[in-house]
Amino acid sequence: MIQANVAQVKARLSHFLRLAKAGEKVVICERNRPIAELTAVRPPVDRALRESAFGMYAGQVDEKELEDALRPMTDREADEFVQGGL
């Protein structure tokens, strides 16, 4: 993480943009107090890839198995899980 004051960022914006693009987080300060962060923009998530991840188990798990997997644990099950019994 790099800290710079507003005047430094105004004078050397290209430099700080290059740092952000390279993965650095630049914290911009005013009177030594952080007021903003300059970071690289993350690439957009491929919508088709994300949607395929949601359906990757389609047809492999029936509704009963899904309900059982998503129900809250009983106290006994939680204790066994913590102790390594499940």
PDB file of C-alpha atoms in Angstrom:
ATOM      1  CA  MET A   1       0.000   0.000   0.000  1.00  0.00           C
ATOM      2  CA  ILE A   2       1.289   3.417  -0.967  1.00  0.00           C
ATOM      3  CA  GLN A   3       0.177   6.678   0.624  1.00  0.00           C
ATOM      4  CA  ALA A   4       0.289   9.986  -1.193  1.00  0.00           C
ATOM      5  CA  ASN A   5      -1.205  13.378  -0.529  1.00  0.00           C
ATOM      6  CA  VAL A   6      -3.578  15.081  -2.937  1.00  0.00           C
ATOM      7  CA  ALA A   7      -0.906  17.442  -4.286  1.00  0.00           C
ATOM      8  CA  GLN A   8       1.421  14.526  -5.092  1.00  0.00           C
ATOM      9  CA  VAL A   9      -1.345  12.655  -6.895  1.00  0.00           C
ATOM     10  CA  LYS A  10      -2.334  15.753  -8.887  1.00  0.00           C
ATOM     11  CA  ALA A  11       1.273  16.365  -9.915  1.00  0.00           C
ATOM     12  CA  ARG A  12       2.067  12.724 -10.794  1.00  0.00           C
ATOM     13  CA  LEU A  13      -1.281  11.170 -11.686  1.00  0.00           C
ATOM     14  CA  SER A  14       0.154   9.008 -14.482  1.00  0.00           C
ATOM     15  CA  HIS A  15       2.699   7.534 -12.074  1.00  0.00           C
ATOM     16  CA  PHE A  16       0.060   6.615  -9.498  1.00  0.00           C
ATOM     17  CA  LEU A  17      -2.231   5.206 -12.189  1.00  0.00           C
ATOM     18  CA  ARG A  18       0.601   2.935 -13.350  1.00  0.00           C
ATOM     19  CA  LEU A  19       1.098   1.757  -9.771  1.00  0.00           C
ATOM     20  CA  ALA A  20      -2.613   1.009  -9.397  1.00  0.00           C
ATOM     21  CA  LYS A  21      -2.668  -0.810 -12.729  1.00  0.00           C
ATOM     22  CA  ALA A  22       0.244  -2.941 -11.512  1.00  0.00           C
ATOM     23  CA  GLY A  23      -1.801  -4.010  -8.476  1.00  0.00           C
ATOM     24  CA  GLU A  24      -0.729  -1.479  -5.866  1.00  0.00           C
ATOM     25  CA  LYS A  25      -3.324   0.203  -3.686  1.00  0.00           C
ATOM     26  CA  VAL A  26      -2.703   3.947  -3.486  1.00  0.00           C
ATOM     27  CA  VAL A  27      -4.269   5.664  -0.485  1.00  0.00           C
ATOM     28  CA  ILE A  28      -4.822   9.355  -1.154  1.00  0.00           C
ATOM     29  CA  CYS A  29      -4.573  11.531   1.938  1.00  0.00           C
ATOM     30  CA  GLU A  30      -5.569  15.057   2.824  1.00  0.00           C
ATOM     31  CA  ARG A  31      -3.637  16.461   5.768  1.00  0.00           C
ATOM     32  CA  ASN A  32      -2.321  12.936   6.439  1.00  0.00           C
ATOM     33  CA  ARG A  33      -5.849  11.516   6.694  1.00  0.00           C
ATOM     34  CA  PRO A  34      -6.955   8.907   4.144  1.00  0.00           C
ATOM     35  CA  ILE A  35      -9.795  10.163   1.952  1.00  0.00           C
ATOM     36  CA  ALA A  36      -9.741   7.823  -1.053  1.00  0.00           C
ATOM     37  CA  GLU A  37      -8.169   4.720  -2.533  1.00  0.00           C
ATOM     38  CA  LEU A  38      -6.898   4.327  -6.067  1.00  0.00           C
ATOM     39  CA  THR A  39      -6.964   0.708  -7.238  1.00  0.00           C
ATOM     40  CA  ALA A  40      -7.139  -1.163 -10.509  1.00  0.00           C
ATOM     41  CA  VAL A  41     -10.571  -2.047 -11.837  1.00  0.00           C
ATOM     42  CA  ARG A  42     -11.226  -5.771 -11.726  1.00  0.00           C
ATOM     43  CA  PRO A  43     -12.114  -7.329 -15.061  1.00  0.00           C
ATOM     44  CA  PRO A  44     -15.817  -8.044 -15.468  1.00  0.00           C
ATOM     45  CA  VAL A  45     -16.992 -11.536 -14.593  1.00  0.00           C
ATOM     46  CA  ASP A  46     -17.940 -13.630 -17.604  1.00  0.00           C
ATOM     47  CA  ARG A  47     -21.698 -13.971 -17.137  1.00  0.00           C
ATOM     48  CA  ALA A  48     -21.913 -17.252 -19.077  1.00  0.00           C
ATOM     49  CA  LEU A  49     -19.147 -18.784 -16.965  1.00  0.00           C
ATOM     50  CA  ARG A  50     -20.804 -17.620 -13.745  1.00  0.00           C
ATOM     51  CA  GLU A  51     -24.173 -19.007 -14.802  1.00  0.00           C
ATOM     52  CA  SER A  52     -22.631 -22.340 -15.791  1.00  0.00           C
ATOM     53  CA  ALA A  53     -21.126 -22.640 -12.306  1.00  0.00           C
ATOM     54  CA  PHE A  54     -24.598 -22.453 -10.777  1.00  0.00           C
ATOM     55  CA  GLY A  55     -25.822 -25.302 -12.952  1.00  0.00           C
ATOM     56  CA  MET A  56     -22.780 -27.550 -12.793  1.00  0.00           C
ATOM     57  CA  TYR A  57     -24.522 -30.095 -10.532  1.00  0.00           C
ATOM     58  CA  ALA A  58     -27.883 -30.003 -12.301  1.00  0.00           C
ATOM     59  CA  GLY A  59     -29.393 -33.472 -12.397  1.00  0.00           C
ATOM     60  CA  GLN A  60     -26.774 -34.917 -10.034  1.00  0.00           C
ATOM     61  CA  VAL A  61     -28.422 -34.036  -6.724  1.00  0.00           C
ATOM     62  CA  ASP A  62     -32.069 -34.724  -6.013  1.00  0.00           C
ATOM     63  CA  GLU A  63     -34.293 -32.366  -4.057  1.00  0.00           C
ATOM     64  CA  LYS A  64     -34.243 -34.482  -0.867  1.00  0.00           C
ATOM     65  CA  GLU A  65     -30.426 -34.524  -0.795  1.00  0.00           C
ATOM     66  CA  LEU A  66     -30.353 -30.773  -1.332  1.00  0.00           C
ATOM     67  CA  GLU A  67     -32.856 -30.117   1.475  1.00  0.00           C
ATOM     68  CA  ASP A  68     -30.855 -32.365   3.815  1.00  0.00           C
ATOM     69  CA  ALA A  69     -27.582 -30.622   2.934  1.00  0.00           C
ATOM     70  CA  LEU A  70     -29.053 -27.156   3.519  1.00  0.00           C
ATOM     71  CA  ARG A  71     -30.910 -27.800   6.764  1.00  0.00           C
ATOM     72  CA  PRO A  72     -29.366 -26.508  10.003  1.00  0.00           C
ATOM     73  CA  MET A  73     -27.302 -28.996  12.015  1.00  0.00           C
ATOM     74  CA  THR A  74     -28.662 -30.306  15.284  1.00  0.00           C
ATOM     75  CA  ASP A  75     -26.595 -29.581  18.387  1.00  0.00           C
ATOM     76  CA  ARG A  76     -25.444 -33.222  18.400  1.00  0.00           C
ATOM     77  CA  GLU A  77     -24.360 -33.046  14.753  1.00  0.00           C
ATOM     78  CA  ALA A  78     -22.514 -29.781  15.386  1.00  0.00           C
ATOM     79  CA  ASP A  79     -20.690 -31.273  18.379  1.00  0.00           C
ATOM     80  CA  GLU A  80     -19.706 -34.348  16.339  1.00  0.00           C
ATOM     81  CA  PHE A  81     -18.543 -32.136  13.473  1.00  0.00           C
ATOM     82  CA  VAL A  82     -16.371 -30.011  15.767  1.00  0.00           C
ATOM     83  CA  GLN A  83     -14.884 -33.140  17.362  1.00  0.00           C
ATOM     84  CA  GLY A  84     -14.175 -34.675  13.951  1.00  0.00           C
ATOM     85  CA  GLY A  85     -16.868 -37.339  14.127  1.00  0.00           C
ATOM     86  CA  LEU A  86     -18.696 -36.478  10.887  1.00  0.00           C
TER      87      LEU A  86
END
